[in-house]
PDB file of C-alpha atoms in Angstrom:
ATOM      1  CA  ARG K  10       6.945  11.465  -5.295  1.00  0.00           C
ATOM      2  CA  GLY K  11       7.785  12.245  -8.751  1.00  0.00           C
ATOM      3  CA  SER K  12      11.239  10.732  -9.236  1.00  0.00           C
ATOM      4  CA  GLN K  13      10.659   6.894  -7.865  1.00  0.00           C
ATOM      5  CA  SER K  14      10.855   3.470  -9.062  1.00  0.00           C
ATOM      6  CA  ILE K  15       9.058  -0.012  -8.405  1.00  0.00           C
ATOM      7  CA  ALA K  16      11.326  -3.003  -7.658  1.00  0.00           C
ATOM      8  CA  LEU K  17      11.089  -6.556  -6.650  1.00  0.00           C
ATOM      9  CA  ILE K  18      13.095  -6.887  -3.230  1.00  0.00           C
ATOM     10  CA  GLU K  19      14.488 -10.030  -1.881  1.00  0.00           C
ATOM     11  CA  ARG K  20      13.919 -10.808   1.662  1.00  0.00           C
ATOM     12  CA  SER K  21      18.034 -10.559   2.026  1.00  0.00           C
ATOM     13  CA  GLY K  22      17.470  -6.656   0.879  1.00  0.00           C
ATOM     14  CA  GLU K  23      18.304  -7.089  -2.724  1.00  0.00           C
ATOM     15  CA  VAL K  24      16.948  -4.685  -5.123  1.00  0.00           C
ATOM     16  CA  LYS K  25      15.660  -5.319  -8.499  1.00  0.00           C
ATOM     17  CA  PRO K  26      13.791  -2.436  -9.825  1.00  0.00           C
ATOM     18  CA  PHE K  27      11.316  -3.326 -12.633  1.00  0.00           C
ATOM     19  CA  ALA K  28      11.696  -2.034 -16.521  1.00  0.00           C
ATOM     20  CA  LEU K  29       9.446   1.278 -15.633  1.00  0.00           C
ATOM     21  CA  PRO K  30      10.776   4.878 -16.121  1.00  0.00           C
ATOM     22  CA  PRO K  31      10.996   6.945 -12.830  1.00  0.00           C
ATOM     23  CA  GLY K  32       7.704   8.348 -11.947  1.00  0.00           C
ATOM     24  CA  PRO K  33       5.241   9.135  -8.976  1.00  0.00           C
ATOM     25  CA  TYR K  34       4.392   5.732  -7.801  1.00  0.00           C
ATOM     26  CA  ALA K  35       2.517   4.725  -5.111  1.00  0.00           C
ATOM     27  CA  PHE K  36       0.640   1.495  -3.622  1.00  0.00           C
ATOM     28  CA  PRO K  37       1.959  -1.675  -5.499  1.00  0.00           C
ATOM     29  CA  ARG K  38      -0.006  -4.632  -5.493  1.00  0.00           C
ATOM     30  CA  ILE K  39       0.944  -7.851  -7.093  1.00  0.00           C
ATOM     31  CA  SER K  40      -1.518 -10.015  -8.786  1.00  0.00           C
ATOM     32  CA  PRO K  41      -2.859 -13.528  -6.993  1.00  0.00           C
ATOM     33  CA  ASN K  42      -1.102 -15.165  -9.481  1.00  0.00           C
ATOM     34  CA  GLY K  43       1.959 -13.241  -9.411  1.00  0.00           C
ATOM     35  CA  LYS K  44       2.433 -12.119 -13.146  1.00  0.00           C
ATOM     36  CA  SER K  45       1.086  -8.275 -12.554  1.00  0.00           C
ATOM     37  CA  ILE K  46       1.120  -5.405 -10.432  1.00  0.00           C
ATOM     38  CA  VAL K  47      -0.906  -2.833 -10.068  1.00  0.00           C
ATOM     39  CA  PHE K  48      -0.261   0.569  -9.109  1.00  0.00           C
ATOM     40  CA  GLY K  49      -1.097   4.276  -8.919  1.00  0.00           C
ATOM     41  CA  THR K  50       0.682   7.492 -10.076  1.00  0.00           C
ATOM     42  CA  ASP K  51       0.035  10.774  -9.048  1.00  0.00           C
ATOM     43  CA  ASP K  52       1.656  13.774 -10.573  1.00  0.00           C
ATOM     44  CA  GLY K  53      -0.541  16.597  -8.383  1.00  0.00           C
ATOM     45  CA  LYS K  54      -2.822  17.050 -11.888  1.00  0.00           C
ATOM     46  CA  GLU K  55      -3.885  13.305 -12.673  1.00  0.00           C
ATOM     47  CA  ALA K  56      -4.513  10.170 -10.242  1.00  0.00           C
ATOM     48  CA  ILE K  57      -4.515   7.175 -12.280  1.00  0.00           C
ATOM     49  CA  VAL K  58      -4.322   3.366 -11.843  1.00  0.00           C
ATOM     50  CA  TRP K  59      -1.780   1.483 -14.053  1.00  0.00           C
ATOM     51  CA  ILE K  60      -1.177  -2.513 -14.487  1.00  0.00           C
ATOM     52  CA  TYR K  61       2.305  -3.587 -15.479  1.00  0.00           C
ATOM     53  CA  ASP K  62       3.198  -7.614 -16.769  1.00  0.00           C
ATOM     54  CA  LEU K  63       6.298  -8.122 -14.682  1.00  0.00           C
ATOM     55  CA  SER K  64       7.480 -10.252 -18.007  1.00  0.00           C
ATOM     56  CA  GLY K  65       8.484  -6.672 -19.347  1.00  0.00           C
ATOM     57  CA  ALA K  66       7.148  -7.686 -22.699  1.00  0.00           C
ATOM     58  CA  SER K  67       4.567  -4.768 -22.754  1.00  0.00           C
ATOM     59  CA  SER K  68       4.331  -1.119 -21.425  1.00  0.00           C
ATOM     60  CA  MET K  69       2.475  -0.373 -18.243  1.00  0.00           C
ATOM     61  CA  ARG K  70      -1.242  -0.116 -19.237  1.00  0.00           C
ATOM     62  CA  ARG K  71      -3.611   2.496 -18.123  1.00  0.00           C
ATOM     63  CA  LEU K  72      -6.371   1.354 -16.504  1.00  0.00           C
ATOM     64  CA  THR K  73      -8.646   4.059 -15.011  1.00  0.00           C
ATOM     65  CA  PHE K  74     -10.232   7.036 -16.768  1.00  0.00           C
ATOM     66  CA  GLY K  75     -11.534   9.909 -15.339  1.00  0.00           C
ATOM     67  CA  GLY K  76     -11.696  11.547 -11.738  1.00  0.00           C
ATOM     68  CA  ALA K  77      -8.826  10.930  -9.483  1.00  0.00           C
ATOM     69  CA  ASN K  78      -8.027   6.898  -9.060  1.00  0.00           C
ATOM     70  CA  ARG K  79      -6.336   5.843  -6.221  1.00  0.00           C
ATOM     71  CA  PHE K  80      -5.223   3.118  -4.022  1.00  0.00           C
ATOM     72  CA  PRO K  81      -5.701  -0.026  -5.963  1.00  0.00           C
ATOM     73  CA  ILE K  82      -6.266  -3.688  -4.551  1.00  0.00           C
ATOM     74  CA  TRP K  83      -6.682  -6.946  -7.127  1.00  0.00           C
ATOM     75  CA  SER K  84     -10.197  -8.906  -6.437  1.00  0.00           C
ATOM     76  CA  ALA K  85      -9.242 -12.287  -4.967  1.00  0.00           C
ATOM     77  CA  ASP K  86      -9.150 -14.375  -8.489  1.00  0.00           C
ATOM     78  CA  GLY K  87      -7.403 -11.390 -10.182  1.00  0.00           C
ATOM     79  CA  GLU K  88      -9.814 -10.607 -12.011  1.00  0.00           C
ATOM     80  CA  ARG K  89     -10.582  -7.137 -11.236  1.00  0.00           C
ATOM     81  CA  VAL K  90      -9.163  -4.321  -9.526  1.00  0.00           C
ATOM     82  CA  ALA K  91     -11.048  -1.963  -6.310  1.00  0.00           C
ATOM     83  CA  PHE K  92      -9.728   1.263  -6.335  1.00  0.00           C
ATOM     84  CA  GLN K  93     -11.281   4.681  -4.600  1.00  0.00           C
ATOM     85  CA  SER K  94     -12.217   7.367  -7.293  1.00  0.00           C
ATOM     86  CA  ASP K  95     -14.015  10.673  -7.047  1.00  0.00           C
ATOM     87  CA  ARG K  96     -15.480  10.262 -10.638  1.00  0.00           C
ATOM     88  CA  GLU K  97     -19.199  10.823  -9.112  1.00  0.00           C
ATOM     89  CA  GLY K  98     -18.474  13.388  -6.687  1.00  0.00           C
ATOM     90  CA  ASP K  99     -17.718  11.467  -3.459  1.00  0.00           C
ATOM     91  CA  LEU K 100     -14.615   9.448  -2.876  1.00  0.00           C
ATOM     92  CA  GLY K 101     -16.471   6.051  -2.669  1.00  0.00           C
ATOM     93  CA  ILE K 102     -14.994   2.779  -4.070  1.00  0.00           C
ATOM     94  CA  PHE K 103     -15.136   1.592  -7.679  1.00  0.00           C
ATOM     95  CA  TRP K 104     -13.917  -1.611  -9.514  1.00  0.00           C
ATOM     96  CA  GLN K 105     -13.465  -2.699 -12.936  1.00  0.00           C
ATOM     97  CA  ARG K 106     -12.097  -5.659 -15.057  1.00  0.00           C
ATOM     98  CA  ALA K 107      -8.138  -5.706 -14.989  1.00  0.00           C
ATOM     99  CA  ASP K 108      -8.260  -6.448 -18.821  1.00  0.00           C
ATOM    100  CA  GLY K 109      -9.682  -3.084 -19.345  1.00  0.00           C
ATOM    101  CA  THR K 110     -12.848  -3.913 -20.796  1.00  0.00           C
ATOM    102  CA  GLY K 111     -16.175  -2.702 -19.687  1.00  0.00           C
ATOM    103  CA  THR K 112     -16.389   0.358 -17.390  1.00  0.00           C
ATOM    104  CA  ALA K 113     -16.039   0.954 -13.365  1.00  0.00           C
ATOM    105  CA  GLU K 114     -18.871  -0.239 -11.273  1.00  0.00           C
ATOM    106  CA  ARG K 115     -19.868   1.572  -7.735  1.00  0.00           C
ATOM    107  CA  LEU K 116     -19.201  -0.427  -4.727  1.00  0.00           C
ATOM    108  CA  THR K 117     -19.165   1.788  -2.080  1.00  0.00           C
ATOM    109  CA  LYS K 118     -20.498   5.605  -1.626  1.00  0.00           C
ATOM    110  CA  SER K 119     -18.659   7.373   1.136  1.00  0.00           C
ATOM    111  CA  GLU K 120     -20.338  10.270   3.298  1.00  0.00           C
ATOM    112  CA  LYS K 121     -20.042  14.080   2.233  1.00  0.00           C
ATOM    113  CA  GLY K 122     -16.732  15.161   3.371  1.00  0.00           C
ATOM    114  CA  GLY K 123     -15.636  11.355   4.067  1.00  0.00           C
ATOM    115  CA  GLU K 124     -13.932   8.784   2.103  1.00  0.00           C
ATOM    116  CA  HIS K 125     -13.087   5.023   1.588  1.00  0.00           C
ATOM    117  CA  ILE K 126      -9.680   3.417   1.032  1.00  0.00           C
ATOM    118  CA  PRO K 127      -9.907  -0.235  -0.233  1.00  0.00           C
ATOM    119  CA  ASP K 128      -7.580  -2.515   2.185  1.00  0.00           C
ATOM    120  CA  SER K 129      -7.700  -6.231   1.530  1.00  0.00           C
ATOM    121  CA  TRP K 130      -9.910  -8.887  -0.232  1.00  0.00           C
ATOM    122  CA  SER K 131     -10.881 -12.031   1.816  1.00  0.00           C
ATOM    123  CA  PRO K 132      -9.637 -15.279  -0.116  1.00  0.00           C
ATOM    124  CA  ASP K 133     -12.994 -16.511  -0.975  1.00  0.00           C
ATOM    125  CA  GLY K 134     -13.698 -13.146  -3.290  1.00  0.00           C
ATOM    126  CA  GLN K 135     -16.850 -12.478  -1.255  1.00  0.00           C
ATOM    127  CA  ARG K 136     -15.694  -9.496   0.612  1.00  0.00           C
ATOM    128  CA  PHE K 137     -13.167  -6.419   1.246  1.00  0.00           C
ATOM    129  CA  SER K 138     -12.122  -4.414   3.890  1.00  0.00           C
ATOM    130  CA  PHE K 139     -11.745  -0.841   3.608  1.00  0.00           C
ATOM    131  CA  THR K 140     -10.593   2.226   5.655  1.00  0.00           C
ATOM    132  CA  ALA K 141     -13.686   4.754   6.083  1.00  0.00           C
ATOM    133  CA  VAL K 142     -12.310   8.278   7.185  1.00  0.00           C
ATOM    134  CA  LYS K 143     -14.911  10.490   8.821  1.00  0.00           C
ATOM    135  CA  GLY K 144     -13.266  13.806   9.864  1.00  0.00           C
ATOM    136  CA  ASN K 145     -10.599  13.128  12.402  1.00  0.00           C
ATOM    137  CA  GLU K 146     -11.597   9.339  12.790  1.00  0.00           C
ATOM    138  CA  ARG K 147     -10.915   6.513  10.659  1.00  0.00           C
ATOM    139  CA  ALA K 148     -12.670   2.719  10.900  1.00  0.00           C
ATOM    140  CA  VAL K 149     -12.438  -0.594   9.430  1.00  0.00           C
ATOM    141  CA  TRP K 150     -15.418  -1.792   7.753  1.00  0.00           C
ATOM    142  CA  ILE K 151     -16.457  -4.577   5.582  1.00  0.00           C
ATOM    143  CA  PHE K 152     -18.015  -4.590   2.271  1.00  0.00           C
ATOM    144  CA  SER K 153     -20.045  -7.868   1.102  1.00  0.00           C
ATOM    145  CA  LEU K 154     -20.727  -8.233  -2.329  1.00  0.00           C
ATOM    146  CA  PRO K 155     -23.240 -10.826  -2.281  1.00  0.00           C
ATOM    147  CA  ASP K 156     -25.419  -8.009   0.018  1.00  0.00           C
ATOM    148  CA  LYS K 157     -23.462  -5.062  -1.869  1.00  0.00           C
ATOM    149  CA  LYS K 158     -23.618  -3.902   1.652  1.00  0.00           C
ATOM    150  CA  ALA K 159     -21.147  -2.586   4.435  1.00  0.00           C
ATOM    151  CA  THR K 160     -20.730  -3.433   7.940  1.00  0.00           C
ATOM    152  CA  LEU K 161     -18.579  -1.852  10.741  1.00  0.00           C
ATOM    153  CA  PHE K 162     -15.518  -4.444  11.690  1.00  0.00           C
ATOM    154  CA  ALA K 163     -13.801  -1.954  14.000  1.00  0.00           C
ATOM    155  CA  ALA K 164     -13.544   1.572  15.364  1.00  0.00           C
ATOM    156  CA  VAL K 165     -12.718   3.248  18.416  1.00  0.00           C
ATOM    157  CA  PRO K 166     -14.060   6.787  19.349  1.00  0.00           C
ATOM    158  CA  SER K 167     -11.648   9.521  18.465  1.00  0.00           C
ATOM    159  CA  SER K 168      -8.841   6.880  16.916  1.00  0.00           C
ATOM    160  CA  ASN K 169      -7.790   6.135  13.384  1.00  0.00           C
ATOM    161  CA  LEU K 170      -7.935   2.238  12.628  1.00  0.00           C
ATOM    162  CA  GLY K 171      -7.101   1.407   8.912  1.00  0.00           C
ATOM    163  CA  SER K 172      -4.720  -0.522   6.679  1.00  0.00           C
ATOM    164  CA  SER K 173      -6.810  -3.525   7.050  1.00  0.00           C
ATOM    165  CA  ALA K 174      -5.268  -6.984   6.151  1.00  0.00           C
ATOM    166  CA  PHE K 175      -6.934 -10.421   5.648  1.00  0.00           C
ATOM    167  CA  SER K 176      -5.067 -13.249   6.860  1.00  0.00           C
ATOM    168  CA  PRO K 177      -4.824 -16.232   4.033  1.00  0.00           C
ATOM    169  CA  ASP K 178      -7.355 -18.456   5.613  1.00  0.00           C
ATOM    170  CA  GLY K 179     -10.269 -15.384   5.778  1.00  0.00           C
ATOM    171  CA  LYS K 180     -10.416 -15.721   9.194  1.00  0.00           C
ATOM    172  CA  TRP K 181      -8.201 -12.998  10.853  1.00  0.00           C
ATOM    173  CA  LEU K 182      -8.110  -9.253  10.249  1.00  0.00           C
ATOM    174  CA  ALA K 183      -4.768  -7.549  11.150  1.00  0.00           C
ATOM    175  CA  TYR K 184      -5.093  -3.307  11.119  1.00  0.00           C
ATOM    176  CA  HIS K 185      -3.240  -0.815  12.791  1.00  0.00           C
ATOM    177  CA  SER K 186      -4.834   1.597  15.355  1.00  0.00           C
ATOM    178  CA  ASN K 187      -3.599   4.438  17.683  1.00  0.00           C
ATOM    179  CA  GLU K 188      -6.488   3.664  20.094  1.00  0.00           C
ATOM    180  CA  THR K 189      -3.337   3.201  22.861  1.00  0.00           C
ATOM    181  CA  SER K 190      -2.051   7.050  21.810  1.00  0.00           C
ATOM    182  CA  ARG K 191       0.544   5.664  19.412  1.00  0.00           C
ATOM    183  CA  TYR K 192       0.047   3.373  16.528  1.00  0.00           C
ATOM    184  CA  GLU K 193       0.290  -0.186  17.262  1.00  0.00           C
ATOM    185  CA  ILE K 194      -0.738  -3.522  15.233  1.00  0.00           C
ATOM    186  CA  PHE K 195      -3.939  -5.568  16.084  1.00  0.00           C
ATOM    187  CA  VAL K 196      -5.537  -8.680  15.341  1.00  0.00           C
ATOM    188  CA  GLN K 197      -9.232  -9.712  15.744  1.00  0.00           C
ATOM    189  CA  PRO K 198     -11.042 -13.225  14.459  1.00  0.00           C
ATOM    190  CA  PHE K 199     -13.376 -12.801  11.183  1.00  0.00           C
ATOM    191  CA  PRO K 200     -16.522 -12.645  11.977  1.00  0.00           C
ATOM    192  CA  PRO K 201     -15.342 -10.375  14.899  1.00  0.00           C
ATOM    193  CA  THR K 202     -15.895 -12.403  18.536  1.00  0.00           C
ATOM    194  CA  GLY K 203     -14.709  -9.216  20.702  1.00  0.00           C
ATOM    195  CA  THR K 204     -11.409 -10.899  21.286  1.00  0.00           C
ATOM    196  CA  LYS K 205      -8.733  -8.737  20.384  1.00  0.00           C
ATOM    197  CA  TYR K 206      -4.371  -9.272  19.744  1.00  0.00           C
ATOM    198  CA  GLN K 207      -1.767  -6.580  20.410  1.00  0.00           C
ATOM    199  CA  ILE K 208       1.087  -7.851  18.313  1.00  0.00           C
ATOM    200  CA  SER K 209       3.381  -4.949  18.035  1.00  0.00           C
ATOM    201  CA  LYS K 210       4.883  -2.888  20.952  1.00  0.00           C
ATOM    202  CA  ASP K 211       6.641  -0.337  19.192  1.00  0.00           C
ATOM    203  CA  ALA K 212       5.774   3.532  19.211  1.00  0.00           C
ATOM    204  CA  GLN K 213       4.123   4.430  15.297  1.00  0.00           C
ATOM    205  CA  SER K 214       3.771   0.431  14.361  1.00  0.00           C
ATOM    206  CA  HIS K 215       1.329   0.638  11.183  1.00  0.00           C
ATOM    207  CA  ASN K 216       0.764  -1.105   7.868  1.00  0.00           C
ATOM    208  CA  PRO K 217       0.666  -4.822   8.636  1.00  0.00           C
ATOM    209  CA  LEU K 218       0.873  -7.399   5.959  1.00  0.00           C
ATOM    210  CA  TRP K 219       0.626 -11.490   6.396  1.00  0.00           C
ATOM    211  CA  SER K 220       2.829 -13.715   4.396  1.00  0.00           C
ATOM    212  CA  PRO K 221       1.098 -16.232   1.880  1.00  0.00           C
ATOM    213  CA  ASP K 222       1.171 -19.256   3.873  1.00  0.00           C
ATOM    214  CA  GLY K 223      -0.172 -17.363   7.355  1.00  0.00           C
ATOM    215  CA  LYS K 224       2.565 -18.078   9.379  1.00  0.00           C
ATOM    216  CA  GLU K 225       3.967 -14.442   9.578  1.00  0.00           C
ATOM    217  CA  LEU K 226       2.963 -11.153  10.054  1.00  0.00           C
ATOM    218  CA  PHE K 227       5.071  -8.056   8.698  1.00  0.00           C
ATOM    219  CA  TYR K 228       4.316  -4.231   9.642  1.00  0.00           C
ATOM    220  CA  ILE K 229       6.588  -1.192  10.114  1.00  0.00           C
ATOM    221  CA  PRO K 230       7.381   0.249  13.372  1.00  0.00           C
ATOM    222  CA  GLY K 231       8.813   3.310  12.583  1.00  0.00           C
ATOM    223  CA  PRO K 232      11.278   5.303   9.719  1.00  0.00           C
ATOM    224  CA  ASP K 233      13.508   2.875   8.175  1.00  0.00           C
ATOM    225  CA  GLN K 234      12.250  -0.102  10.000  1.00  0.00           C
ATOM    226  CA  PHE K 235      10.584  -3.356   9.089  1.00  0.00           C
ATOM    227  CA  LEU K 236       9.433  -6.167  11.461  1.00  0.00           C
ATOM    228  CA  ARG K 237       8.365  -9.656  11.283  1.00  0.00           C
ATOM    229  CA  VAL K 238       6.584 -11.913  13.904  1.00  0.00           C
ATOM    230  CA  SER K 239       5.845 -15.619  13.777  1.00  0.00           C
ATOM    231  CA  LEU K 240       2.414 -16.736  14.579  1.00  0.00           C
ATOM    232  CA  THR K 241       0.200 -19.645  14.961  1.00  0.00           C
ATOM    233  CA  THR K 242      -3.653 -19.454  14.839  1.00  0.00           C
ATOM    234  CA  LYS K 243      -4.317 -23.208  16.035  1.00  0.00           C
ATOM    235  CA  PRO K 244      -4.933 -24.754  18.649  1.00  0.00           C
ATOM    236  CA  SER K 245      -4.848 -21.000  20.251  1.00  0.00           C
ATOM    237  CA  PHE K 246      -3.197 -17.579  18.776  1.00  0.00           C
ATOM    238  CA  THR K 247       0.353 -17.089  19.821  1.00  0.00           C
ATOM    239  CA  PHE K 248       3.094 -14.857  18.252  1.00  0.00           C
ATOM    240  CA  SER K 249       6.676 -14.623  18.792  1.00  0.00           C
ATOM    241  CA  ASN K 250       8.883 -11.405  19.610  1.00  0.00           C
ATOM    242  CA  ALA K 251       9.256  -9.160  16.365  1.00  0.00           C
ATOM    243  CA  VAL K 252      12.260  -9.745  14.510  1.00  0.00           C
ATOM    244  CA  PRO K 253      13.854  -7.252  11.883  1.00  0.00           C
ATOM    245  CA  VAL K 254      13.771  -7.696   8.295  1.00  0.00           C
ATOM    246  CA  PRO K 255      15.843  -5.363   5.915  1.00  0.00           C
ATOM    247  CA  ARG K 256      13.914  -2.393   4.295  1.00  0.00           C
ATOM    248  CA  ARG K 257      14.565  -1.260   0.935  1.00  0.00           C
ATOM    249  CA  PHE K 258      11.104   0.308   0.295  1.00  0.00           C
ATOM    250  CA  ILE K 259       9.863   3.980   0.911  1.00  0.00           C
ATOM    251  CA  GLU K 260       6.725   4.659   2.785  1.00  0.00           C
ATOM    252  CA  PHE K 261       5.210   7.256   4.049  1.00  0.00           C
ATOM    253  CA  GLY K 262       4.228   6.818   7.546  1.00  0.00           C
ATOM    254  CA  PRO K 263       0.531   6.487   9.140  1.00  0.00           C
ATOM    255  CA  PRO K 264      -2.438   6.529   7.970  1.00  0.00           C
ATOM    256  CA  VAL K 265      -1.149   6.314   4.579  1.00  0.00           C
ATOM    257  CA  PRO K 266      -1.744   3.147   3.029  1.00  0.00           C
ATOM    258  CA  ARG K 267       1.303   0.719   3.005  1.00  0.00           C
ATOM    259  CA  THR K 268       3.774   1.406   0.052  1.00  0.00           C
ATOM    260  CA  TYR K 269       4.904  -2.461  -0.174  1.00  0.00           C
ATOM    261  CA  ASP K 270       3.248  -5.990  -1.153  1.00  0.00           C
ATOM    262  CA  ILE K 271       4.355  -9.424  -0.958  1.00  0.00           C
ATOM    263  CA  THR K 272       4.819 -12.355  -3.599  1.00  0.00           C
ATOM    264  CA  PRO K 273       2.372 -15.098  -3.928  1.00  0.00           C
ATOM    265  CA  ASP K 274       5.285 -17.551  -2.884  1.00  0.00           C
ATOM    266  CA  GLY K 275       6.343 -15.171   0.402  1.00  0.00           C
ATOM    267  CA  LYS K 276       9.993 -15.328  -1.117  1.00  0.00           C
ATOM    268  CA  ARG K 277       9.877 -11.202  -2.068  1.00  0.00           C
ATOM    269  CA  PHE K 278       8.377  -8.157  -1.843  1.00  0.00           C
ATOM    270  CA  VAL K 279       7.004  -5.380  -4.129  1.00  0.00           C
ATOM    271  CA  GLY K 280       8.178  -1.794  -3.329  1.00  0.00           C
ATOM    272  CA  ILE K 281       8.296   1.772  -3.953  1.00  0.00           C
ATOM    273  CA  ILE K 282      12.129   2.684  -3.923  1.00  0.00           C
ATOM    274  CA  ALA K 283      14.174   5.912  -4.893  1.00  0.00           C
ATOM    275  CA  ALA K 284      14.781   6.186  -8.383  1.00  0.00           C
ATOM    276  CA  GLY K 285      18.836   5.360  -8.838  1.00  0.00           C
ATOM    277  CA  GLN K 286      18.439   3.558  -5.654  1.00  0.00           C
ATOM    278  CA  THR K 287      21.419   0.903  -6.076  1.00  0.00           C
ATOM    279  CA  GLN K 288      21.141  -2.956  -5.247  1.00  0.00           C
ATOM    280  CA  THR K 289      22.245  -1.850  -1.815  1.00  0.00           C
ATOM    281  CA  ALA K 290      19.752   0.323  -1.414  1.00  0.00           C
ATOM    282  CA  THR K 291      21.902   3.502  -1.390  1.00  0.00           C
ATOM    283  CA  PRO K 292      20.550   6.118  -3.908  1.00  0.00           C
ATOM    284  CA  ALA K 293      22.697   6.824  -6.596  1.00  0.00           C
ATOM    285  CA  ALA K 294      24.930   9.484  -5.099  1.00  0.00           C
ATOM    286  CA  SER K 295      24.090  13.109  -6.059  1.00  0.00           C
ATOM    287  CA  GLN K 296      26.810  15.468  -7.465  1.00  0.00           C
ATOM    288  CA  ILE K 297      27.224  19.204  -6.546  1.00  0.00           C
ATOM    289  CA  GLN K 298      29.601  21.288  -8.469  1.00  0.00           C
ATOM    290  CA  VAL K 299      30.885  24.361  -6.619  1.00  0.00           C
ATOM    291  CA  VAL K 300      31.960  27.286  -8.924  1.00  0.00           C
ATOM    292  CA  LEU K 301      34.772  29.797  -7.614  1.00  0.00           C
ATOM    293  CA  ASN K 302      34.888  33.280  -8.708  1.00  0.00           C
ATOM    294  CA  TRP K 303      32.001  33.026 -11.190  1.00  0.00           C
ATOM    295  CA  PHE K 304      31.616  36.391 -11.492  1.00  0.00           C
ATOM    296  CA  GLU K 305      35.198  37.076 -12.919  1.00  0.00           C
ATOM    297  CA  GLU K 306      34.108  34.637 -15.942  1.00  0.00           C
ATOM    298  CA  LEU K 307      30.774  36.128 -16.235  1.00  0.00           C
ATOM    299  CA  LYS K 308      32.746  39.344 -17.042  1.00  0.00           C
ATOM    300  CA  ARG K 309      34.885  37.804 -19.720  1.00  0.00           C
ATOM    301  CA  ARG K 310      32.296  35.807 -21.433  1.00  0.00           C
ATOM    302  CA  VAL K 311      29.444  38.912 -21.547  1.00  0.00           C
ATOM    303  CA  PRO K 312      31.564  41.875 -22.561  1.00  0.00           C
ATOM    304  CA  VAL K 313      30.317  45.130 -20.632  1.00  0.00           C
ATOM    305  CA  ARG K 314      28.767  47.741 -23.142  1.00  0.00           C
TER     306      ARG K 314
END
């Protein structure tokens, strides 16, 4: 992941890379006001969370120090960033102010051998969903800020659930699950009532994301693919057949968290692209030079003694 860029991607597929040097970028998330992005880098030695002003007026700014820090998400008001960190031994969730002031505060503590991955903030800012990893299972949990307490939202024995996303009105939660023996997208009311809707019909469907108006749900059905469904939640929950959307971003498949986000106006995406990728999403062509009779050339340049 060492040669990637972050780009603004039109729904038409046009790619506009940000003025950032190529790097090992991952998991970009755009701020609620649309003015900044938070993202991670991981070069195998350090895992760092950064913030970048989309105006391009300043360089990317390092947010986290100490430990390996991954999977950042903005708080609902854009004042803070939550992320996973191992700075105190476990893979729990911390948060800190986005302006860099103050120190990081612990929110969750993971079980020994497990990890917590922050997923999505509720629009009222009172809670966030996260994926809890324990052995070979993953489940979706909800952390309440007022109570400083986590409760289970959805789990299926011997299955991987995760990458949860709150709807813009906070009344629904989408997530992926392989409980049917392959990954599919599900939506449940929040708080849960026992009702569950399966949205996808494609193998390996994962990493759902709502449009800001709550009328669309995007997800990835497989390699190099991207789909959206139109849906309504009132007076009843209904959704359309999925239609393709041009996909210009890289993603790593389930259960890795999503590598794309959507702008607050719903018109564009932010995603990870290959360094050198053009506006038509074709990576810049690599050149291979073949040298024939190179040994004869070597003998001419290096006299035999």
